[in-house]
PDB file of C-alpha atoms and ligand atoms in Angstrom:
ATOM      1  CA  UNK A  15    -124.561 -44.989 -30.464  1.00 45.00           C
ATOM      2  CA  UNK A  16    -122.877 -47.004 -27.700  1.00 52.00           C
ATOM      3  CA  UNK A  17    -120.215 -49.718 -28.572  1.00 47.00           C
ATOM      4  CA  UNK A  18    -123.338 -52.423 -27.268  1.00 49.00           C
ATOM      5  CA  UNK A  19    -125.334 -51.520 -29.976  1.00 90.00           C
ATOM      6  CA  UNK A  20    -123.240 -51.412 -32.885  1.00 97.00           C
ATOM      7  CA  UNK A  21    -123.451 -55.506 -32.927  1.00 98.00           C
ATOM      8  CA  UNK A  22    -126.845 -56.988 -31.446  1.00 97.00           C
ATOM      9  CA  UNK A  23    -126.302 -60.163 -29.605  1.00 98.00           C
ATOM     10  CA  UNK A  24    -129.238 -63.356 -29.622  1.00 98.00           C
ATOM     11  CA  UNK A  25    -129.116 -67.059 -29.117  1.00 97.00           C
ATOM     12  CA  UNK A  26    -131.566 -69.229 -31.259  1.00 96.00           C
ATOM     13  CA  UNK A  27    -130.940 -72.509 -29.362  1.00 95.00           C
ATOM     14  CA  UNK A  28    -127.807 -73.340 -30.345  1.00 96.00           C
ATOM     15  CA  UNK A  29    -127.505 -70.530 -32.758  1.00 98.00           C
ATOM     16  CA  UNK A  30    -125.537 -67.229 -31.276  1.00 98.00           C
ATOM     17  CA  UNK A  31    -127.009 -65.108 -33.595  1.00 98.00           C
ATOM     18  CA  UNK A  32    -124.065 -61.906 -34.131  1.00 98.00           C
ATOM     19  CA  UNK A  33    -125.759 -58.879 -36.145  1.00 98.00           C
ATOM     20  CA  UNK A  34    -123.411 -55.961 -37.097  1.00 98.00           C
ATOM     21  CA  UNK A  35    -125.913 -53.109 -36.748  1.00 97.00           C
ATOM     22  CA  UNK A  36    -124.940 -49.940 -38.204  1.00 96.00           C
ATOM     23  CA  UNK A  37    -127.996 -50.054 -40.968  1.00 96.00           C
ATOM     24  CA  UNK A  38    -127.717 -46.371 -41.703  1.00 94.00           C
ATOM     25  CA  UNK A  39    -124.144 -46.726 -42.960  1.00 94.00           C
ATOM     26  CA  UNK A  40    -124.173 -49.642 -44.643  1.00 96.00           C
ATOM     27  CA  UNK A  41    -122.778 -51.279 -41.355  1.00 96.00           C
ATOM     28  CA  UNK A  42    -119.241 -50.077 -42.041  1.00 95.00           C
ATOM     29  CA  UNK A  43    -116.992 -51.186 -39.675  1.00 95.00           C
ATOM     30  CA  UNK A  44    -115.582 -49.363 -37.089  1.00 95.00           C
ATOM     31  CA  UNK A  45    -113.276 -49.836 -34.242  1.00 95.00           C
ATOM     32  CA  UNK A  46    -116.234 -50.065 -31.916  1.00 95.00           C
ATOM     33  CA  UNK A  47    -117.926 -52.099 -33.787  1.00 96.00           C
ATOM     34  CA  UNK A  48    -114.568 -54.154 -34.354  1.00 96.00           C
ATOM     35  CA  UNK A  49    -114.127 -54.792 -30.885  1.00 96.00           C
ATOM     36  CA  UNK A  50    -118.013 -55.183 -30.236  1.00 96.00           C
ATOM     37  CA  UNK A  51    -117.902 -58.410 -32.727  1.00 97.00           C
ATOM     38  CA  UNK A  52    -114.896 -59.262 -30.830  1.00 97.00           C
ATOM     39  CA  UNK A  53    -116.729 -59.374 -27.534  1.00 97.00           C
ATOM     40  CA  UNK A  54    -119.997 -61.216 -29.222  1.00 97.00           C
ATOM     41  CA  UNK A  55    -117.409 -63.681 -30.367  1.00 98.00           C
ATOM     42  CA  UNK A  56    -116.426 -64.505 -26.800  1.00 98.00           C
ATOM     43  CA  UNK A  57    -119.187 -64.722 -25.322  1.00 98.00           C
ATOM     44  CA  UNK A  58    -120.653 -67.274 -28.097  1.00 98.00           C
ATOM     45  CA  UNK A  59    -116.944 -69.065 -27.708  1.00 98.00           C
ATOM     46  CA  UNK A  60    -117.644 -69.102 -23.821  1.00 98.00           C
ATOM     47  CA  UNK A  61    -121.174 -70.152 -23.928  1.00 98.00           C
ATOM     48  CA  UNK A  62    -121.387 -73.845 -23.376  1.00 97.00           C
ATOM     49  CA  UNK A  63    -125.038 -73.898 -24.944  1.00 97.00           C
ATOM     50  CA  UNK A  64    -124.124 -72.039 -28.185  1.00 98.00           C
ATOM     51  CA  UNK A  65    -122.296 -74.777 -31.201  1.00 98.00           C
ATOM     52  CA  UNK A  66    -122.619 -72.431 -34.112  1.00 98.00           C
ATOM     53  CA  UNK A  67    -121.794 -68.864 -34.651  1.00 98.00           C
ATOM     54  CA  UNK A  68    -124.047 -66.736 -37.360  1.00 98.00           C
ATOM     55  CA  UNK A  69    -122.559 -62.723 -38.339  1.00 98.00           C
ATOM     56  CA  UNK A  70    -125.319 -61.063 -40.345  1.00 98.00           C
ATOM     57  CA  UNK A  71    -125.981 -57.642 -40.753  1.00 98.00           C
ATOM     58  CA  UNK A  72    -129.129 -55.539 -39.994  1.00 98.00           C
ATOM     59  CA  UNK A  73    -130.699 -53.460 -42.694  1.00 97.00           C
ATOM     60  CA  UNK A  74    -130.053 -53.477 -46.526  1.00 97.00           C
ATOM     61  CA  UNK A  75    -126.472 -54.778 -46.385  1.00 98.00           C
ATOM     62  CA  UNK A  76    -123.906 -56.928 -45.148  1.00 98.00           C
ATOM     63  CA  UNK A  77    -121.443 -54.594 -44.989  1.00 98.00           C
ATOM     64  CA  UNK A  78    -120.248 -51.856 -47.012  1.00 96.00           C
ATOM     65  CA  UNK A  79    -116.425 -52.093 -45.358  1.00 95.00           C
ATOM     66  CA  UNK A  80    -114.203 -50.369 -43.283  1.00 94.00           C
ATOM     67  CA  UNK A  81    -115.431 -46.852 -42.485  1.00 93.00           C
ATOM     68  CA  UNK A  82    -113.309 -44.290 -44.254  1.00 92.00           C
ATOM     69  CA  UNK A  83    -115.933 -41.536 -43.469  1.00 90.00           C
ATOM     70  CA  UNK A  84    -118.879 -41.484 -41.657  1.00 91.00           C
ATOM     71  CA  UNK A  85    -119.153 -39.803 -38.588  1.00 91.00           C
ATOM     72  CA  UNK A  86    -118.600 -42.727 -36.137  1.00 92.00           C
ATOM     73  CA  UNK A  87    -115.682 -43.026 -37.952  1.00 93.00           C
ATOM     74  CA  UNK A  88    -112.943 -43.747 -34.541  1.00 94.00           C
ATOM     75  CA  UNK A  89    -109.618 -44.442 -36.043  1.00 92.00           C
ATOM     76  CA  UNK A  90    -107.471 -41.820 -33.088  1.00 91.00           C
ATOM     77  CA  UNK A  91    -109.451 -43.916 -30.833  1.00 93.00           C
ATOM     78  CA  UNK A  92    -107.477 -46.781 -28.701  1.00 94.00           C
ATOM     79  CA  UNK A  93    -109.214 -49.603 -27.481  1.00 93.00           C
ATOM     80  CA  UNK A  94    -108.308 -52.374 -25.093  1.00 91.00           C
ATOM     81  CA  UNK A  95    -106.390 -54.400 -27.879  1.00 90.00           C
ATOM     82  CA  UNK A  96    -107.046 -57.972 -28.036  1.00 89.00           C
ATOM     83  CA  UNK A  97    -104.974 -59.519 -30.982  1.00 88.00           C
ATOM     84  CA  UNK A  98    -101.798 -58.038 -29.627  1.00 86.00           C
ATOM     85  CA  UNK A  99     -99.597 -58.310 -32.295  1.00 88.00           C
ATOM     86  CA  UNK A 100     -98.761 -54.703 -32.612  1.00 91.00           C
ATOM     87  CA  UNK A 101     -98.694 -51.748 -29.864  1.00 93.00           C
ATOM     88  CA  UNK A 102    -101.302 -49.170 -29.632  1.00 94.00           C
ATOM     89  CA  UNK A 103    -100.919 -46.996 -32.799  1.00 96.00           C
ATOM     90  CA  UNK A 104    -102.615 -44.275 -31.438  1.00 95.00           C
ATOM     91  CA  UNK A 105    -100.063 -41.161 -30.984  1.00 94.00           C
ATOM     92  CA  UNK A 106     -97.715 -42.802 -33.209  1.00 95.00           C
ATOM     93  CA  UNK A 107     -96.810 -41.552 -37.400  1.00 95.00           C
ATOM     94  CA  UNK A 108     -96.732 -42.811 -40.293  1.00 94.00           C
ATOM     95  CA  UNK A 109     -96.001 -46.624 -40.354  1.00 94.00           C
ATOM     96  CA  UNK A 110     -95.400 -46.467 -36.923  1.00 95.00           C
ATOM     97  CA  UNK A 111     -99.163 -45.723 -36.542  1.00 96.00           C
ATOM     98  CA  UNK A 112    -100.810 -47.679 -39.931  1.00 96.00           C
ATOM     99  CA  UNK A 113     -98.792 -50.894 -39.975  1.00 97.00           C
ATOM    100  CA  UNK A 114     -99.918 -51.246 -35.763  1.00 96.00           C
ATOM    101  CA  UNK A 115    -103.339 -50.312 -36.205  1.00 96.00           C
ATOM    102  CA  UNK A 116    -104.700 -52.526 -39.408  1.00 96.00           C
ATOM    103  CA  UNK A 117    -102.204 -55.335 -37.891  1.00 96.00           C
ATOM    104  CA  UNK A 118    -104.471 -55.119 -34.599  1.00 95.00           C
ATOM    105  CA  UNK A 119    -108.203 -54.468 -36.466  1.00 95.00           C
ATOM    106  CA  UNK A 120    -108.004 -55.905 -39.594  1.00 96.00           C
ATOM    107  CA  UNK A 121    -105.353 -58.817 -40.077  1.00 97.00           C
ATOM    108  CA  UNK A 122    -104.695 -59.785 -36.813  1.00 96.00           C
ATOM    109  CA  UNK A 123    -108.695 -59.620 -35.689  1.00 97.00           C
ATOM    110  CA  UNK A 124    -109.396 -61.273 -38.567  1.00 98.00           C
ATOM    111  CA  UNK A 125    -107.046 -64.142 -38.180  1.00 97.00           C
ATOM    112  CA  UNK A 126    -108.561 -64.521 -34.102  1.00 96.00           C
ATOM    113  CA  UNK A 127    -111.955 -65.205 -35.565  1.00 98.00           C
ATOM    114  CA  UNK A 128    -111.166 -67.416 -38.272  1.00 98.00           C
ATOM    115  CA  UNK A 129    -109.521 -69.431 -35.305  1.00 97.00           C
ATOM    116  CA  UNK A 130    -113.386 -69.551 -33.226  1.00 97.00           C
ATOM    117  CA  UNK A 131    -113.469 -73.150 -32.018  1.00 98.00           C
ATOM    118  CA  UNK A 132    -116.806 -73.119 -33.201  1.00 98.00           C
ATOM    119  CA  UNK A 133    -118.378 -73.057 -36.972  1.00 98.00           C
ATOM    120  CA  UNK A 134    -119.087 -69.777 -38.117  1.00 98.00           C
ATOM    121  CA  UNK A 135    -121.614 -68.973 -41.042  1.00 98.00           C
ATOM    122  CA  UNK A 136    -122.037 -65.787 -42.797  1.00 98.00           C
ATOM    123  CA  UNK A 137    -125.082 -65.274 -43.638  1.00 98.00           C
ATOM    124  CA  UNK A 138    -125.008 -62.226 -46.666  1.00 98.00           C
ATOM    125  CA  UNK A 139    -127.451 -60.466 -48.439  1.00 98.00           C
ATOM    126  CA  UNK A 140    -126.789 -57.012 -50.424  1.00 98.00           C
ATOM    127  CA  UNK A 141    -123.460 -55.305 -50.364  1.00 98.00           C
ATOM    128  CA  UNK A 142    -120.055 -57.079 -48.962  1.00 98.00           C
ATOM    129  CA  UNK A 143    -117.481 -55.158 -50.323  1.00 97.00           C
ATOM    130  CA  UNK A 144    -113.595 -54.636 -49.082  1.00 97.00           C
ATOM    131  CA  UNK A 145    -113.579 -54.719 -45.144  1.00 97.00           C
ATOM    132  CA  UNK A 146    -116.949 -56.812 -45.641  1.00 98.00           C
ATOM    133  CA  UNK A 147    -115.299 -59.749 -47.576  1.00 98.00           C
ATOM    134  CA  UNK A 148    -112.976 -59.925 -44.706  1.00 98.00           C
ATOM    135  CA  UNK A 149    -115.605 -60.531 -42.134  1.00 98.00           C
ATOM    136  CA  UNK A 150    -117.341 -62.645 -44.467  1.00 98.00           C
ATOM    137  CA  UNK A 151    -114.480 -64.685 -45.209  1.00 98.00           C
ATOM    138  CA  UNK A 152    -112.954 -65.076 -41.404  1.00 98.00           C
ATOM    139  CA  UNK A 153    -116.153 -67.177 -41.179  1.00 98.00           C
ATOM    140  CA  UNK A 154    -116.416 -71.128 -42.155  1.00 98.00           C
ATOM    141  CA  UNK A 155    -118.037 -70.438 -45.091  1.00 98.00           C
ATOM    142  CA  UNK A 156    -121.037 -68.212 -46.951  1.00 98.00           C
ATOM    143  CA  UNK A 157    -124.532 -68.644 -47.562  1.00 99.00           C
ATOM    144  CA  UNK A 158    -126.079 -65.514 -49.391  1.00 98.00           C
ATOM    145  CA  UNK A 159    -128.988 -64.391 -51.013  1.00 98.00           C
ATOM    146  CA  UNK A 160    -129.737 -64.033 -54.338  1.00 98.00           C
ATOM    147  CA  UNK A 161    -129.828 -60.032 -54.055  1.00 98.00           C
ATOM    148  CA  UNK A 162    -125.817 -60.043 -52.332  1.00 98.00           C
ATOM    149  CA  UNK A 163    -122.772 -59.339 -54.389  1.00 98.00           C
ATOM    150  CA  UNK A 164    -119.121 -59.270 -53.312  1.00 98.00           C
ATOM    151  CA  UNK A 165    -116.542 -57.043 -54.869  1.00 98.00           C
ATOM    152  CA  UNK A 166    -113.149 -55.096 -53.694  1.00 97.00           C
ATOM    153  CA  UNK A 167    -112.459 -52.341 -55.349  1.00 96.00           C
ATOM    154  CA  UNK A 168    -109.357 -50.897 -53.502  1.00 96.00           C
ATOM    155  CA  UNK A 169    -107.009 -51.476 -56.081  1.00 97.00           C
ATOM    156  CA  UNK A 170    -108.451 -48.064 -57.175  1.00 96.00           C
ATOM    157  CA  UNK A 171    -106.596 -46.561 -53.749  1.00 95.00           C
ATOM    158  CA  UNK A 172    -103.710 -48.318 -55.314  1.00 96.00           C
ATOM    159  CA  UNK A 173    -103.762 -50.932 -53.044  1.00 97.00           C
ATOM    160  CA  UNK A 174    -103.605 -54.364 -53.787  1.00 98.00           C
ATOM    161  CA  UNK A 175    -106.746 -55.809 -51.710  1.00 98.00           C
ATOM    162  CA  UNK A 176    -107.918 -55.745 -48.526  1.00 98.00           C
ATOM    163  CA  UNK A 177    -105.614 -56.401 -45.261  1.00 97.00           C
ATOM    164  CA  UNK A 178    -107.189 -59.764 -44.746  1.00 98.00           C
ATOM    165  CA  UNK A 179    -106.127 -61.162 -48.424  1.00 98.00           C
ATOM    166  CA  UNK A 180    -107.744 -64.837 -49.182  1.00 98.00           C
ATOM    167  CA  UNK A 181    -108.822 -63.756 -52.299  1.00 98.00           C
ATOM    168  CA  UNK A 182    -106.948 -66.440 -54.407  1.00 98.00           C
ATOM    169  CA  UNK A 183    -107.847 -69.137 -51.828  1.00 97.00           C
ATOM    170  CA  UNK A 184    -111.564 -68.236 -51.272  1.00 98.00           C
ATOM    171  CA  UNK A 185    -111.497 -68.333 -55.573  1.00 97.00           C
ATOM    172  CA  UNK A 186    -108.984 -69.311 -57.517  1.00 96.00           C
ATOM    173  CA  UNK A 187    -106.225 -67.360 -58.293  1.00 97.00           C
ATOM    174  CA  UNK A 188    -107.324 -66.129 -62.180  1.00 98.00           C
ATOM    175  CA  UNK A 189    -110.881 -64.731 -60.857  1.00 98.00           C
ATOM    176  CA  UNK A 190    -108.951 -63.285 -57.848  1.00 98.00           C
ATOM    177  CA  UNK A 191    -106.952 -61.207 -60.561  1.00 98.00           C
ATOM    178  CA  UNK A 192    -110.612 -60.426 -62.176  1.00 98.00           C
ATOM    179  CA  UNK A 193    -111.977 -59.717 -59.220  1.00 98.00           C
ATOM    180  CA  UNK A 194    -108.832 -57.297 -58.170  1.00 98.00           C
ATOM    181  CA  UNK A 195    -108.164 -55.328 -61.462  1.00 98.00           C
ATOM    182  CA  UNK A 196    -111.564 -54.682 -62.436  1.00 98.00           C
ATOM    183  CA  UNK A 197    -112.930 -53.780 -58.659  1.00 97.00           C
ATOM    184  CA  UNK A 198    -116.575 -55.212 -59.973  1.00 97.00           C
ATOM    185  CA  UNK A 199    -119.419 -56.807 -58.287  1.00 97.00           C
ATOM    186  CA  UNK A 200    -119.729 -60.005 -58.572  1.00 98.00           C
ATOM    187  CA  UNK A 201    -122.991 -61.467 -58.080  1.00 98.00           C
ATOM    188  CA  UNK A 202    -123.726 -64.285 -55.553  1.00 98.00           C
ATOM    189  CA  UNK A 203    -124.431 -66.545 -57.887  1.00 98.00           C
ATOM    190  CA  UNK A 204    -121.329 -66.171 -59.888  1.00 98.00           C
ATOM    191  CA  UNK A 205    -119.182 -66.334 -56.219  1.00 98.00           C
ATOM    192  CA  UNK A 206    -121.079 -69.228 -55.759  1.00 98.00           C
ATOM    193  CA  UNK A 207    -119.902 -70.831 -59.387  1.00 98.00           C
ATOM    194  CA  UNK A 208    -116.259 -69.386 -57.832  1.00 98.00           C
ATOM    195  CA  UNK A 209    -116.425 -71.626 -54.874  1.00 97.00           C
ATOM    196  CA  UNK A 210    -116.492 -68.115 -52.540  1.00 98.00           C
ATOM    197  CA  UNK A 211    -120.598 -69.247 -51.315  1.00 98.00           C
ATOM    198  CA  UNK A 212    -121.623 -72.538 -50.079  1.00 98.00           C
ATOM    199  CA  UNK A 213    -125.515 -71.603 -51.226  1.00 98.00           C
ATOM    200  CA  UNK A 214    -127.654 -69.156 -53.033  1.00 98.00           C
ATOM    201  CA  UNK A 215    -130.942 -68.821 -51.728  1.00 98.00           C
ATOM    202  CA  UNK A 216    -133.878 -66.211 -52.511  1.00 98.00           C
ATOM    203  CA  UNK A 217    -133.482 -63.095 -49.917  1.00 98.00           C
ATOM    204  CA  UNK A 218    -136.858 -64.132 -48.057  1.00 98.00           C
ATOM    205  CA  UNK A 219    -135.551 -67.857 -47.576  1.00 98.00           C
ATOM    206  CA  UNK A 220    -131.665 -66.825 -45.982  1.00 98.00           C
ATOM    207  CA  UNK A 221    -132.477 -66.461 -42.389  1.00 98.00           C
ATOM    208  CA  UNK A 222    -134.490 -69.626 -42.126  1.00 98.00           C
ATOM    209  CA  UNK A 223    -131.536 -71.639 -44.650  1.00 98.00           C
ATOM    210  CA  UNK A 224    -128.944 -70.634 -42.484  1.00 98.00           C
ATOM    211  CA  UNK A 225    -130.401 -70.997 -39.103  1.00 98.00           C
ATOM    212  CA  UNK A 226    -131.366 -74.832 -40.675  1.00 98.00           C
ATOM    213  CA  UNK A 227    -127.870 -75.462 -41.569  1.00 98.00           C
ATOM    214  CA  UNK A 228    -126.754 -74.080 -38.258  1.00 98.00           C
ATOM    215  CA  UNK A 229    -129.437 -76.535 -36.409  1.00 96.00           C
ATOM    216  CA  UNK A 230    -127.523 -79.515 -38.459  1.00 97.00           C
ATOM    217  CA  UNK A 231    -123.923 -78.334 -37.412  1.00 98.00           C
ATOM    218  CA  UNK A 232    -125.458 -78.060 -33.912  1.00 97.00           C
ATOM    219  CA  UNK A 233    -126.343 -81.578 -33.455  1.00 97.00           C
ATOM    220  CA  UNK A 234    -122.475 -82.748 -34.096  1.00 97.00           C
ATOM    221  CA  UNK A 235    -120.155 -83.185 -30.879  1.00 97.00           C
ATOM    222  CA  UNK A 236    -118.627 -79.639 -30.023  1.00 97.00           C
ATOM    223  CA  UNK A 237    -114.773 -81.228 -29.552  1.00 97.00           C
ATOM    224  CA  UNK A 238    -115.225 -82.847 -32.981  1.00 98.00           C
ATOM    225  CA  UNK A 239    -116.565 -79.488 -34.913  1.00 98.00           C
ATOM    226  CA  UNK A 240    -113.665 -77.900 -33.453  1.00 98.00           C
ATOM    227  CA  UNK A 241    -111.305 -80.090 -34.201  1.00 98.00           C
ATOM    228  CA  UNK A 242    -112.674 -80.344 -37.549  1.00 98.00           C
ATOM    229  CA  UNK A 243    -112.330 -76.508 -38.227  1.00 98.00           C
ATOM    230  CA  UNK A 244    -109.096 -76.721 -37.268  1.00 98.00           C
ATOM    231  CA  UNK A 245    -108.302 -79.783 -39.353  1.00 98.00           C
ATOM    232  CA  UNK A 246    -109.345 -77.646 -42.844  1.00 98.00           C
ATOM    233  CA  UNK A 247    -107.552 -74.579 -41.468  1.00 98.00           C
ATOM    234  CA  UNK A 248    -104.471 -76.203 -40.946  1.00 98.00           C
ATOM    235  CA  UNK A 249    -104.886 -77.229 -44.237  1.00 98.00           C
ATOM    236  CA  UNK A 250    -105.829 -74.012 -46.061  1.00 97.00           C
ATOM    237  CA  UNK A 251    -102.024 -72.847 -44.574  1.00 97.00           C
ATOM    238  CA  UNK A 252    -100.576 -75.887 -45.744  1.00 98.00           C
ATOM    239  CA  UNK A 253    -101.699 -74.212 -48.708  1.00 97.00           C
ATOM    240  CA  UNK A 254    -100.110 -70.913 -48.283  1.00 98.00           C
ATOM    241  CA  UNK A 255    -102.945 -68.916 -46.646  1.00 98.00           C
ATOM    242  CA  UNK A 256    -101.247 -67.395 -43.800  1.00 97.00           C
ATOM    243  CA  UNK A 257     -97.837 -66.876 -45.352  1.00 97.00           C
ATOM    244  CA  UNK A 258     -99.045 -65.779 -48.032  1.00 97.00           C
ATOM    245  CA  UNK A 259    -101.245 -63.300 -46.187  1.00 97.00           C
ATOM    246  CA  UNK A 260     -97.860 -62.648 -44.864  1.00 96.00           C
ATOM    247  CA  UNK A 261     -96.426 -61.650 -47.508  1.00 97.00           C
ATOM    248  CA  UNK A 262     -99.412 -59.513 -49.322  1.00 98.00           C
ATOM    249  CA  UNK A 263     -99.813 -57.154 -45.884  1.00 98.00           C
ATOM    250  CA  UNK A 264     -96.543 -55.868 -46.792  1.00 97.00           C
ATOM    251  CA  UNK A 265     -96.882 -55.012 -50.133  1.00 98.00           C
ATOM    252  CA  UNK A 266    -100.683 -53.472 -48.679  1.00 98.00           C
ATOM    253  CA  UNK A 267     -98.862 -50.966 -46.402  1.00 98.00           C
ATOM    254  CA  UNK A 268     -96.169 -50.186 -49.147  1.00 97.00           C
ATOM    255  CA  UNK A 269     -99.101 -49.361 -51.229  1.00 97.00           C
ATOM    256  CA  UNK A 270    -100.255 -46.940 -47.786  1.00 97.00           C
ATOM    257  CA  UNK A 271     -97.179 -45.591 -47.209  1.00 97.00           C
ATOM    258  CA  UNK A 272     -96.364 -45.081 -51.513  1.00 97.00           C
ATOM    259  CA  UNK A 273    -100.077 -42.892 -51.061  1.00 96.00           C
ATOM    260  CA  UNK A 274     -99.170 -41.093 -47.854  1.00 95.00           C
ATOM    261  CA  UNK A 275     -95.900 -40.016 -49.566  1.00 95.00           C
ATOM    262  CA  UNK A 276     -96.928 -38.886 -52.730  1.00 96.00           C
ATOM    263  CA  UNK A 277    -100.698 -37.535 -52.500  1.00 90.00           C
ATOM    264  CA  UNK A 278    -102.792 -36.694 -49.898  1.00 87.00           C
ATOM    265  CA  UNK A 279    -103.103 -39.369 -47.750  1.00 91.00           C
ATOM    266  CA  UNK A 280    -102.761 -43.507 -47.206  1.00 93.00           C
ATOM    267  CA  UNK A 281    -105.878 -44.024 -48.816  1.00 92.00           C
ATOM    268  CA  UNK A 282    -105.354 -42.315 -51.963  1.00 90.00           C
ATOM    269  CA  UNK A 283    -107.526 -39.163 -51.070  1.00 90.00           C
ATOM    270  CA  UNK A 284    -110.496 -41.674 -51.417  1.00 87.00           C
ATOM    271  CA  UNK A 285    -113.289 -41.569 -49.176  1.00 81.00           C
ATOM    272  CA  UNK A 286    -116.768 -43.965 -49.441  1.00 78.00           C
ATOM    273  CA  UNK A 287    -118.341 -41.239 -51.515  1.00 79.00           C
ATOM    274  CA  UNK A 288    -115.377 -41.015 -53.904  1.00 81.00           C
ATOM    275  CA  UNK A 289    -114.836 -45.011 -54.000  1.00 82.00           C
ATOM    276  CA  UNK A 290    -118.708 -44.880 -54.795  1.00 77.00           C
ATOM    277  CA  UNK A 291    -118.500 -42.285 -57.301  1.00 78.00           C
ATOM    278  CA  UNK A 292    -115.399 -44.300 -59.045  1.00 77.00           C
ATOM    279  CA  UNK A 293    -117.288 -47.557 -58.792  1.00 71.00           C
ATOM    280  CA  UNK A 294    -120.082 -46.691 -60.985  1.00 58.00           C
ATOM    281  CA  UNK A 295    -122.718 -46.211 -57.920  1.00 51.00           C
ATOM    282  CA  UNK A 296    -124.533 -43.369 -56.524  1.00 37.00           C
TER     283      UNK A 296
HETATM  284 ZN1   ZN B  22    -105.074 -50.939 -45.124  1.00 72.96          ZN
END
């Protein structure tokens, strides 16, 4: 599959419509497709025409997370990097190689698309688990069907949550524990109760929700929505959200390197089917 199609492109008006589209594998993220949502980003961001930004995924899921395993799996790949905060890790050991790499593709991508001038809605239905609550969360805010549920269950790697950790500021900070500890789903009507999803809707009515929503935003002055998303960002750091980010990606790649010293590898020796298998799911 080319990097083109692992995210479809469309504009709806003034809808750019961003689908992550790897159906068969729960649209786990790779670097390709990484770098694909990247470039659907900027071109949205570029488009004069386009005010809001929707990521959905194609097929059964949202996303099922980073891809520890299938065969598009491309992490000895380098790409032209575009966050920049690290050097290419590819060729490079141990924390040379980790800490570069998920500071390029996970934190420091993340962090570029929470910062999209424009509004960004994630629109989620089934699984959006680990890597997926990132993507999810880099966006404005949720809307999900009634069918979605949201968990992270990498504390079972040893790790505590995802590289991209707003868990106690998309929740508070007692269901974040919860959330962390137990690794469980959490239904989208219970994230919704948790302040983590704008709106629950039934599965058949998300599309045309979101894309009403997105119509509204649309109609409001493009300098103003920026400036507006800026204006509750800035204020989400004022409340510790990048620091503490900060401070939590360390203690993620002690957690790595701790794995990569003592067992098999940084990952605890975990792949999707053994995460799956631990989690209760077949
Ligand atoms: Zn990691």
């Amino acid at each position: 599959m080319t990097e083109e199609q692992v995210v479809l492109y469309e504009r709806r008006g003034p809808v750019a419509l961003v689908t992550m589209n790897r159906p068969g594998y729960g649209n786990a993220q790779n670097s390709a497709m990484t770098y694909a949502l990247d470039a659907a980003f900027t071109r949205a961001v570029d488009d004069d025409e386009v005010k809001v930004v929707v990521l959905a995924g194609s097929g059964k899921h949202f996303s099922g997370g980073h891809d520890i395993g299938t065969p598009g799996r491309d992490i000895d790949r380098s790409f032209e990097r575009k966050a920049v905060i690290h050097w290419d890790h590819v060729d490079k050991e141990g924390v040379e190689s980790r800490f570069a790499r998920e500071s390029e593709v996970y934190l420091g991508m993340c962090r570029r698309w929470r910062e999209i001038p424009k509004p960004m809605i994630a629109m989620v239905h089934g699984a959006c688990i680990a890597g997926g609550l990132m993507l999810a969360w880099a966006c404005d805010f949720i809307v999900a069907s009634d069918d979605a549920f949201f968990s992270d269950p990498v504390v079972r790697m040893g790790i505590p949550g995802v590289e991209y950790f707003a868990h106690p500021w998309v929740m508070n900070p007692r269901a974040a524990k919860e959330f962390l500890y137990t690794g469980d789903r959490v239904p989208a009507e219970r994230a919704r109760e948790l302040g983590m999803v704008n709106h629950v809707v039934p599965r058949a009515d998300l599309e045309t929700t979101v894309l009403g929503i997105a119509e509204r935003i649309g109609a409001m002055p493009r300098l103003g929505l920026a400036l507006t998303k800026k204006a509750v960002n800035q204020a989400e750091d004022l409340m510790g959200m990048r620091s503490g980010m900060d401070s939590v990606f360390g203690l993620h790649h002690a957690a790595h390197a701790h794995n990569a010293e003592v067992g098999r590898d940084s990952l605890a020796g975990m792949d999707a089917r053994g995460m799956a298998e631990k989690n209760g799911r077949t």
